XYZ file of N, CA and C in Angstrom:
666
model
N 0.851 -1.194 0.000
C 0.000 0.000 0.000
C 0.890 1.249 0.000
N 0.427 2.482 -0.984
C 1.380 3.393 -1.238
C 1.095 4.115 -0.238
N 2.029 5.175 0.604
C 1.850 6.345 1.696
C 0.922 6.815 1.481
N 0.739 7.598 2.024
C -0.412 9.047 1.759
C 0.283 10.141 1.466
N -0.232 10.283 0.150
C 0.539 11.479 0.040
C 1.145 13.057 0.925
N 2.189 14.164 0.796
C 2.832 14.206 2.125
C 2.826 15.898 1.419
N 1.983 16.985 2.136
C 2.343 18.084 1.717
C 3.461 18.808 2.250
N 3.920 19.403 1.949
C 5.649 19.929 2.408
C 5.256 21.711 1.737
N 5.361 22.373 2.987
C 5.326 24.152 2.374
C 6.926 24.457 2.910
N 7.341 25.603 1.953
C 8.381 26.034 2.519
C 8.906 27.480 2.215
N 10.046 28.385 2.406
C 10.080 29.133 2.021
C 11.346 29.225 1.076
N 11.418 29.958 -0.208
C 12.534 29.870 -0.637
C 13.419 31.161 -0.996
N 14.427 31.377 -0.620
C 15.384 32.614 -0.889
C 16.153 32.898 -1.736
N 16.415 34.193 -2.751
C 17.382 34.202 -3.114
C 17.786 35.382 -3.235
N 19.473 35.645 -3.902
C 20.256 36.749 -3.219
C 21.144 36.788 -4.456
N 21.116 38.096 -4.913
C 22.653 38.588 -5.629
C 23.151 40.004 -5.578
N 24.396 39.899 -5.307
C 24.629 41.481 -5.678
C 25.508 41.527 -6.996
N 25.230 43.250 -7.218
C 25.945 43.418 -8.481
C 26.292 44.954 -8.428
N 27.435 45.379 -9.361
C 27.814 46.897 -9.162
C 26.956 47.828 -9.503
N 26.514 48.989 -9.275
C 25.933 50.077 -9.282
C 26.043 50.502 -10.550
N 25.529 50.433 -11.815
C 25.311 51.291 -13.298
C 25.046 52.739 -13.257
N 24.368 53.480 -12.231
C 24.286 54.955 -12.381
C 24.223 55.463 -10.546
N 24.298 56.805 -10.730
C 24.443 57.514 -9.898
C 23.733 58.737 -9.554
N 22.322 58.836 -8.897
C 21.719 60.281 -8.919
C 22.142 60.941 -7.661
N 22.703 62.286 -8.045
C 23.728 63.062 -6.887
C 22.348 64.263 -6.982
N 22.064 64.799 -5.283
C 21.090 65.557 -4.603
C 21.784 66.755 -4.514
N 21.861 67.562 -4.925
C 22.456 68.873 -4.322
C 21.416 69.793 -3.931
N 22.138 70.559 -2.944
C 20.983 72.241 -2.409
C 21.633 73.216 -3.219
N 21.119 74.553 -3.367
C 22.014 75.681 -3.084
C 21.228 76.638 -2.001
N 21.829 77.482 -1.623
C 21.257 78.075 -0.437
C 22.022 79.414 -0.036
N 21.301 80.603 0.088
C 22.140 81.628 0.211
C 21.097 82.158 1.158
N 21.947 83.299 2.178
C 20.810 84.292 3.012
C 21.375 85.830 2.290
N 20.533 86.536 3.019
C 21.125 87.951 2.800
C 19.791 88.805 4.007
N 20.105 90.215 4.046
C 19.433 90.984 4.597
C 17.987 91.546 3.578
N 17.923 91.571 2.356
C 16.874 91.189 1.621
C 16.421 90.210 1.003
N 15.105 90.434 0.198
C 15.135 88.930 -0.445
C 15.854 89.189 -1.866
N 16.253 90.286 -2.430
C 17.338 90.624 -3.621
C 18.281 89.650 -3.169
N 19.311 90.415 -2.337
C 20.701 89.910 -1.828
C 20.603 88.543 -1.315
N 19.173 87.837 -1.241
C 19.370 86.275 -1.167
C 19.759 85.480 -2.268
N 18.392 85.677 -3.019
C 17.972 85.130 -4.445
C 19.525 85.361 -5.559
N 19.894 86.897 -5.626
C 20.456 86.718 -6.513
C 21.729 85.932 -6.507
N 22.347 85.650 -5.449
C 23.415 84.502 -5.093
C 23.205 83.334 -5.583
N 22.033 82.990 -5.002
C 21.136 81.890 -5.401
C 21.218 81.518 -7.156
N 21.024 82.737 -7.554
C 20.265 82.368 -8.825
C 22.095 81.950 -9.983
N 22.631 83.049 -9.433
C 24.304 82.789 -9.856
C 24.758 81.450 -9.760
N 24.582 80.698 -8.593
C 24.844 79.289 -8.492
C 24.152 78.607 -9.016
N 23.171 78.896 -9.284
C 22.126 77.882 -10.396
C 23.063 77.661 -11.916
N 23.288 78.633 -12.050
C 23.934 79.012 -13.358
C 25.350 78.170 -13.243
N 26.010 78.290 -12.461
C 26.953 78.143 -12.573
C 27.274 76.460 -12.208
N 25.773 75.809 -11.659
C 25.604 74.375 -11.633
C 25.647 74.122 -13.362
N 24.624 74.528 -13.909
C 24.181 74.426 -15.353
C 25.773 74.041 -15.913
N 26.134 75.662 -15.409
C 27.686 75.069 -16.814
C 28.564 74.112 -16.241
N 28.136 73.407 -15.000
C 29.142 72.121 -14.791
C 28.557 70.733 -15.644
N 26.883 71.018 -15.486
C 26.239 70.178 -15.888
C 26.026 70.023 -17.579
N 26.075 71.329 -18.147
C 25.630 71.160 -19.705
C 26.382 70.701 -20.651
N 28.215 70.399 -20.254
C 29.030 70.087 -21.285
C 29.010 68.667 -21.345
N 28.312 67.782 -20.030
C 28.362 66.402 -19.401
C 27.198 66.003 -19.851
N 25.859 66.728 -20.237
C 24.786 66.118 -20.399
C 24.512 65.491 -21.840
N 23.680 64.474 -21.964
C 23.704 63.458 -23.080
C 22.806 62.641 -22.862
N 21.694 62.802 -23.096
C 20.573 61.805 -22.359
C 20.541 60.436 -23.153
N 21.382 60.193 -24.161
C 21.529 59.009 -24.616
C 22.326 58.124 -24.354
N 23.371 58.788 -24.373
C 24.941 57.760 -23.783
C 25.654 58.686 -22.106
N 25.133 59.900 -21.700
C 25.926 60.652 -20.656
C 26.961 60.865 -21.013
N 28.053 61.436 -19.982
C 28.273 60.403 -18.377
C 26.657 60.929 -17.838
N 26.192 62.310 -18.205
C 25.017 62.696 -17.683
C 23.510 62.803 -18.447
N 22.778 61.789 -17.723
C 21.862 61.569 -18.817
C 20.810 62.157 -18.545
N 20.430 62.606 -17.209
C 19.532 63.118 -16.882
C 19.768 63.932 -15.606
N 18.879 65.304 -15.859
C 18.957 66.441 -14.509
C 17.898 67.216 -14.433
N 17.741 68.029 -13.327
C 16.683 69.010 -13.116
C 16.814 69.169 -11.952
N 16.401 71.076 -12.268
C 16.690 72.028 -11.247
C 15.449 73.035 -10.581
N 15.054 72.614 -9.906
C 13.615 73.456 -9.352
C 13.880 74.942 -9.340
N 12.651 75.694 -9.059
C 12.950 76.677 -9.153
C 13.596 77.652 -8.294
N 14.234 78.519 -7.552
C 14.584 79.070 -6.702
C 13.547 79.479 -5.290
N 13.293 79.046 -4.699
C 12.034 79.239 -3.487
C 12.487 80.510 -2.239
N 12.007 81.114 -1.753
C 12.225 81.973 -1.206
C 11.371 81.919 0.772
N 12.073 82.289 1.398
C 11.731 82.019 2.538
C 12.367 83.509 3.528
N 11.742 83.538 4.684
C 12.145 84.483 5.854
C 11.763 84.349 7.072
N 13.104 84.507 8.419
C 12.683 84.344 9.095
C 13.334 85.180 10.316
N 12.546 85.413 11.470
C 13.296 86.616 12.731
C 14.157 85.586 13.727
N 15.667 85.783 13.654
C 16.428 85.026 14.644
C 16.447 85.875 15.941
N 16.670 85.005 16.796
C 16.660 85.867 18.189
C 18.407 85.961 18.575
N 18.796 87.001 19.036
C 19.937 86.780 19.770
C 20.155 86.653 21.047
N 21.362 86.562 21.757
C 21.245 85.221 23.266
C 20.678 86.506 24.140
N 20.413 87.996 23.446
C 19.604 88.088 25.217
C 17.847 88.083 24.551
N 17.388 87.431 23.957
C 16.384 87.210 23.554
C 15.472 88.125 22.762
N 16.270 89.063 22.237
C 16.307 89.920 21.335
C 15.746 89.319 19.629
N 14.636 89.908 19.267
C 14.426 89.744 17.998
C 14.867 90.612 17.122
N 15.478 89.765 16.177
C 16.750 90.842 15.316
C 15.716 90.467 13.538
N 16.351 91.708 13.049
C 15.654 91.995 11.855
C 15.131 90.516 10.821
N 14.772 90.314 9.785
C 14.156 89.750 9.024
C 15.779 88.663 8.128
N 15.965 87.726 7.945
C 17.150 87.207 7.469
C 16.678 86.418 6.620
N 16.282 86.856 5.209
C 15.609 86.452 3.971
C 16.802 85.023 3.338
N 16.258 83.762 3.179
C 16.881 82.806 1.868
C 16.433 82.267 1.258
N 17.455 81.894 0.471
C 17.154 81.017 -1.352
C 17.061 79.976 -1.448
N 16.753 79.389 -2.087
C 16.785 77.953 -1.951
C 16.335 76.998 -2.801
N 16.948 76.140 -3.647
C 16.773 75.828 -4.824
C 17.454 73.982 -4.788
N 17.261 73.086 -5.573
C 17.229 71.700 -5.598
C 17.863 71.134 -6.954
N 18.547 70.285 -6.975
C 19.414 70.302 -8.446
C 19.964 67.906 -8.489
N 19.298 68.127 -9.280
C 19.226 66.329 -9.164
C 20.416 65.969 -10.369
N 21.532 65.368 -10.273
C 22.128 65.201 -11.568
C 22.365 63.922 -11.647
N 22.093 62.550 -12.616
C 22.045 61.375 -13.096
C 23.017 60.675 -13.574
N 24.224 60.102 -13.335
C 25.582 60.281 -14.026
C 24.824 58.745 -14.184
N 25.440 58.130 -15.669
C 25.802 56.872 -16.428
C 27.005 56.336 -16.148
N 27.757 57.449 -16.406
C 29.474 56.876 -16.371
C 29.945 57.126 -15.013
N 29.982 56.561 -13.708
C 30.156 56.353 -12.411
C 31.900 57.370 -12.436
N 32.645 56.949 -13.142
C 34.176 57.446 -13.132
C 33.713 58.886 -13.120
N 32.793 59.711 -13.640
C 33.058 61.422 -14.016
C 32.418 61.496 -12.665
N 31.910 60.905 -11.240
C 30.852 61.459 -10.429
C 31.464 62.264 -9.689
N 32.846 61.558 -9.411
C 34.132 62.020 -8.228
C 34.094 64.040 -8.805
N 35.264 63.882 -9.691
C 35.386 65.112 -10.633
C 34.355 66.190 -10.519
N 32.682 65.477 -11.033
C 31.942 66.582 -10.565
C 31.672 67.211 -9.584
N 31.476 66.105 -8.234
C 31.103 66.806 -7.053
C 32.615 67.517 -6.370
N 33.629 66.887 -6.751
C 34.602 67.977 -6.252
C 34.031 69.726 -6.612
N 34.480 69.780 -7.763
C 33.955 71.142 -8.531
C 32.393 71.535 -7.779
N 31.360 70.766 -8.083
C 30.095 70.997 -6.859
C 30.454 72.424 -6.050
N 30.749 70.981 -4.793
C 30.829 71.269 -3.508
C 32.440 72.316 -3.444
N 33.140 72.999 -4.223
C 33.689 73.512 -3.977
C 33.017 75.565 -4.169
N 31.554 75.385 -4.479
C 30.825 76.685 -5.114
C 30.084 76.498 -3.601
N 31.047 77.824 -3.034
C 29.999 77.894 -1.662
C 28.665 78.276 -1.392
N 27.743 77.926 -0.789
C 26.439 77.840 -1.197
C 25.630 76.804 -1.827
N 26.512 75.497 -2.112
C 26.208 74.308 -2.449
C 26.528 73.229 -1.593
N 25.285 72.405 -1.366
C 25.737 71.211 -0.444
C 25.317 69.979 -1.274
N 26.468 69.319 -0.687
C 26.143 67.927 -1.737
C 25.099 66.984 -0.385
N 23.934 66.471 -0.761
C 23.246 66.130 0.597
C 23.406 64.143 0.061
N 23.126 64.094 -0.794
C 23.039 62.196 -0.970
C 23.619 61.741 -2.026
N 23.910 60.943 -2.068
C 24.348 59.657 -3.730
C 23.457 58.613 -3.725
N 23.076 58.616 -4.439
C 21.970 56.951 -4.685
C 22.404 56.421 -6.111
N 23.280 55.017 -5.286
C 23.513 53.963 -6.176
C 22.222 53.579 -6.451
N 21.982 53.143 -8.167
C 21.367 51.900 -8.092
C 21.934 51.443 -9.780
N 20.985 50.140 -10.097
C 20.855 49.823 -11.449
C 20.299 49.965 -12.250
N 20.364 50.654 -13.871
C 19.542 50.657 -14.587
C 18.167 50.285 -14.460
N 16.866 50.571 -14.951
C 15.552 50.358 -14.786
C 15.495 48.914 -15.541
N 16.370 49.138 -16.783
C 16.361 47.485 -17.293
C 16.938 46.288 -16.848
N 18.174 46.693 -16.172
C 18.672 45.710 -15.575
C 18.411 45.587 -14.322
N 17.606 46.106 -13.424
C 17.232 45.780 -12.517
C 16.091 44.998 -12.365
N 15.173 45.348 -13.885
C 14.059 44.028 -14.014
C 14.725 42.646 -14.162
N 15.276 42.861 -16.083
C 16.472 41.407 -15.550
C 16.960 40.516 -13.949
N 17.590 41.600 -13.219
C 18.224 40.802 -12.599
C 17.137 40.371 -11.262
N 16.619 41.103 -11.054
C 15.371 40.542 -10.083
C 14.406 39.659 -10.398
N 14.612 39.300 -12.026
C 13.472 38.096 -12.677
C 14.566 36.693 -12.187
N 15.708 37.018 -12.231
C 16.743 35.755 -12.415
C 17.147 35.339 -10.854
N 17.352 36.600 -9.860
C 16.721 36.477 -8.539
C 15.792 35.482 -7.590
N 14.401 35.858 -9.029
C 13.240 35.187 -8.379
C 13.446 33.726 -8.399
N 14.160 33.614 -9.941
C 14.232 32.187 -9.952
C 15.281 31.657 -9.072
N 16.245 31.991 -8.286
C 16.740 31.390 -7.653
C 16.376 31.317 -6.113
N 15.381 32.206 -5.528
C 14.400 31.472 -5.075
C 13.400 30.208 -5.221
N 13.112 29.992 -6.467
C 12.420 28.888 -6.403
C 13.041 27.835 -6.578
N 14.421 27.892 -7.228
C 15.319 26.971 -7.058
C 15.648 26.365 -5.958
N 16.046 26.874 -5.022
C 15.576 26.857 -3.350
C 14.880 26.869 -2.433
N 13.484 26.751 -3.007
C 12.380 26.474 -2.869
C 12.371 24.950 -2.743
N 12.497 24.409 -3.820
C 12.715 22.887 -4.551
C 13.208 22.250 -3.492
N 14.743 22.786 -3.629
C 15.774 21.977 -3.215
C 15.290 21.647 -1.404
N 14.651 22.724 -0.746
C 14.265 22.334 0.213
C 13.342 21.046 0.820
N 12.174 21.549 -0.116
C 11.355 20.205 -0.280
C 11.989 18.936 -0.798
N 12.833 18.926 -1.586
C 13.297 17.999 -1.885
C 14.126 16.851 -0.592
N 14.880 17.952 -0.233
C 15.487 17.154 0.988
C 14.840 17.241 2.384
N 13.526 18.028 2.250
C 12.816 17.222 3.594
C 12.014 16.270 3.255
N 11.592 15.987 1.553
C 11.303 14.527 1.579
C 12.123 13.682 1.495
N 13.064 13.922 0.630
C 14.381 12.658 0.679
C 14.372 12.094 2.218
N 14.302 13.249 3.689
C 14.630 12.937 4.816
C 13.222 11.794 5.182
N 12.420 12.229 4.775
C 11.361 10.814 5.168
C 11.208 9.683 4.127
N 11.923 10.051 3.382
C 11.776 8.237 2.447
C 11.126 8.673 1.638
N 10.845 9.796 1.066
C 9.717 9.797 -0.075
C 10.367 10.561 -1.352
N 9.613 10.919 -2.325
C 10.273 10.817 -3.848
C 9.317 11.281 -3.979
N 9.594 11.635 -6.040
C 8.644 12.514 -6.499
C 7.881 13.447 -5.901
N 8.715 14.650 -5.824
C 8.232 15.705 -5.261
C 7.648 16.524 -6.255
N 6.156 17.021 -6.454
C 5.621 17.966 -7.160
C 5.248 19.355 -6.498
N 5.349 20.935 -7.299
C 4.897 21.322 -6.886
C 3.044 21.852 -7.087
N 2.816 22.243 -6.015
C 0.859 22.477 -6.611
C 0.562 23.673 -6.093
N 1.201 24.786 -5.904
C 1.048 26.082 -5.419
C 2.525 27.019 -5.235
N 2.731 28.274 -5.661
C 3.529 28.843 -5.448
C 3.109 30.465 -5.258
N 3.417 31.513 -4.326
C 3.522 32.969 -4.466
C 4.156 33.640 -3.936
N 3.923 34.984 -3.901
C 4.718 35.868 -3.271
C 4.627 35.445 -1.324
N 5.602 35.796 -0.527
C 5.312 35.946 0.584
C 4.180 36.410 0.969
N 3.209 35.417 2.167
C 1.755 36.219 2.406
C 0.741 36.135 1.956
N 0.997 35.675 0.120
C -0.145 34.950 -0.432
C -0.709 33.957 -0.349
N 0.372 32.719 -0.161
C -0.268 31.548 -0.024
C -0.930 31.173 0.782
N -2.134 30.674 0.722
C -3.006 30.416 2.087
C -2.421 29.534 3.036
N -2.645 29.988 4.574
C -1.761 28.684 5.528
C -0.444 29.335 5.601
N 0.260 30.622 4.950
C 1.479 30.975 5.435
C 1.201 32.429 5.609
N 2.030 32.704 6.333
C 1.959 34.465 6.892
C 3.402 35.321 5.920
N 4.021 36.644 5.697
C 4.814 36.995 5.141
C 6.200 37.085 5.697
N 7.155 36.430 5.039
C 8.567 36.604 5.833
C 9.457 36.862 4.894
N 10.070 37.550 5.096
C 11.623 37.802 4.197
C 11.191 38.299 2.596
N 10.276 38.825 2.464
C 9.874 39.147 0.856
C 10.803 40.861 0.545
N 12.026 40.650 0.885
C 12.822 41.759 0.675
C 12.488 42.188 -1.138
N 12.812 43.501 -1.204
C 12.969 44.220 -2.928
C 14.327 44.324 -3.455
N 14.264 45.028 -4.495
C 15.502 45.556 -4.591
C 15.876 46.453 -4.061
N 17.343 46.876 -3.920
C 17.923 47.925 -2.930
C 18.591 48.154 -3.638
N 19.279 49.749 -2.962
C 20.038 50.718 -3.745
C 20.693 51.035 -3.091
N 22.013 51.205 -2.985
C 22.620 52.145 -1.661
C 22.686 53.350 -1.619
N 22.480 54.109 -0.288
C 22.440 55.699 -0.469
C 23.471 56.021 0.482
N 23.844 56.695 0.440
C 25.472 57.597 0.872
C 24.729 59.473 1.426
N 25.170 59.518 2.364
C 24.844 61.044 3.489
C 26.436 61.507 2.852
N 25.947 62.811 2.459
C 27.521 63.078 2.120
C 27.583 64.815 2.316
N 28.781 65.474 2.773
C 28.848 66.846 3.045
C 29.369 67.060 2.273
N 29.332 68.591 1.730
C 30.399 69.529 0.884
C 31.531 69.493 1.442
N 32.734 69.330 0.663
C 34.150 69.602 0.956
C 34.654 70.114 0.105
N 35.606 71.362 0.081
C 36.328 71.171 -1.135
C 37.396 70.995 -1.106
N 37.725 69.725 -0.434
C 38.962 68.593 -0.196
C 38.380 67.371 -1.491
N 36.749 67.019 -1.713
C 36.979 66.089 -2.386
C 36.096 64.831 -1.585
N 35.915 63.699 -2.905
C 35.265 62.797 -2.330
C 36.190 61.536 -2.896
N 36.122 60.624 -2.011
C 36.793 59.232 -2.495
C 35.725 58.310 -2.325
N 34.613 58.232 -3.873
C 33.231 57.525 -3.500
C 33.497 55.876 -4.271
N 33.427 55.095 -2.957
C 33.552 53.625 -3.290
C 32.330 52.986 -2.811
N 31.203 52.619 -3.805
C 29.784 52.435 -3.340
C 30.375 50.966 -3.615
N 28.917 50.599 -2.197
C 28.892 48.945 -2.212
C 28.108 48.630 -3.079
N 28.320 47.066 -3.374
C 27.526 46.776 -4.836
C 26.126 46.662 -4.016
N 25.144 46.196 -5.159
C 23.716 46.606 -5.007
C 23.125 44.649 -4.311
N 22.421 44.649 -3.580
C 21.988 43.688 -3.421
C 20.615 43.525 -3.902
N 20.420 42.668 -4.555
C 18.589 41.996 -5.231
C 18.300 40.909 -4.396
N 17.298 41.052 -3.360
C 16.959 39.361 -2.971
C 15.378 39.423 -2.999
N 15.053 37.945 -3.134
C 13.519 37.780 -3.252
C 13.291 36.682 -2.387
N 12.168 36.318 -1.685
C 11.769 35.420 -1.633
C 10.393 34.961 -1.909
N 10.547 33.540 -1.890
C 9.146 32.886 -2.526
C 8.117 31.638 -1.617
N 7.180 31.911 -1.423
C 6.477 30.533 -0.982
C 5.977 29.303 -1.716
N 6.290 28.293 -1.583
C 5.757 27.376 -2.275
C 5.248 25.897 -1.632
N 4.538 25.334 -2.564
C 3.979 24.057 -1.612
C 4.013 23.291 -2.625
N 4.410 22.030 -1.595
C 4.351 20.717 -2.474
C 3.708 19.321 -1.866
N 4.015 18.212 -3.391
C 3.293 17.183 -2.502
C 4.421 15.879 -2.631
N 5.177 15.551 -1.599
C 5.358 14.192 -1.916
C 5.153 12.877 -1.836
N 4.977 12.232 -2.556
C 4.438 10.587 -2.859
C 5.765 9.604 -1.894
């Protein structure tokens, strides 16, 4: 008489990293003054003078810079107090946002030196990640090595009871499958970097990118 057949759920993981393809660098600019003239127009000079770091680099087809944009200059005011609690006149600033997209990782160094050496500019983040295409790619090839490990699990907790022919009859995302709750259904990730103006310079060595997925699946073995 054959067993009864033997359901086996499990979870399956998988994991790769790979190097970083582009680079979107956050900059501020930011100026005060005693009017809102003598704010803005500082302001508006460094805008400009982002542009001409940015316009000889830009190339939205091949880069190093493929993509940017610069909000508009915003304006703000506010009364500081001094330490004997004194409210002191009106201290008007600028303030403006500048996103730049590098392709070619080697020109990122070079730029933000030059950047962050235009006072009134702060370099605030770096965000590694991968292409939009290759990050589908590699998170499809990901998935499958979750379910590869999926398998292999079931496989050897039936091998461990004597049984064979393992099929599967259900598979999903973490959380879907009925009878399991969600664990480990990580995305893709990007690394991001906190970074200050210097104009000493940056020595930017990003960690590679990690893709992991996991998968639920159920099986039956005979």
């Amino acid at each position: 008489m054959s067993p009864e057949a033997l359901d086996i759920t499990v979870v399956g993981h998988g994991a790769a990293t790979y190097p970083p393809e582009q680079c979107t660098l956050s900059l501020t600019v930011r100026t005060d003054g005693r009017t809102a003239e003598s704010a803005s127009e500082p302001a508006q000079q460094l805008v400009r003078e982002l542009t001409r770091l940015v316009e000889p680099l830009y190339n939205s087809d091949g880069g190093p810079i493929d993509r940017w944009s610069v909000d508009q200059v915003r304006h703000s005011r506010h009364r500081p107090f001094n330490n004997d609690g004194e409210q002191l006149p009106y201290v008007y600033q600028a303030e403006a946002s500048v996103e730049v997209q590098f392709s070619q990782l080697d020109l990122v160094d070079a730029f933000v030196y030059a950047a962050s050496a235009l006072e009134g500019v702060s370099i605030d983040h770096f965000d590694w990640d991968l292409t939009e295409s290759s990050r589908t790619a590699r998170t499809l090839a990901v998935r499958e090595l979750a379910v590869r490990d999926a398998v292999s699990k079931a496989e050897a907790y039936a091998s461990s009871l004597g049984r064979t022919g393992v099929h599967a009859v259900a598979i999903a995302d973490p959380g879907l499958l009925p009878g399991t709750t969600e664990h480990g259904g990580a995305q893709p990730s990007a690394r991001m970097f906190a970074a200050q103006s210097s104009p000493a310079g940056f020595a930017l060595k990003p960690e590679n990118i990690t893709i992991s997925a996991s998968v639920h699946a159920r099986f039956t073995a005979s």
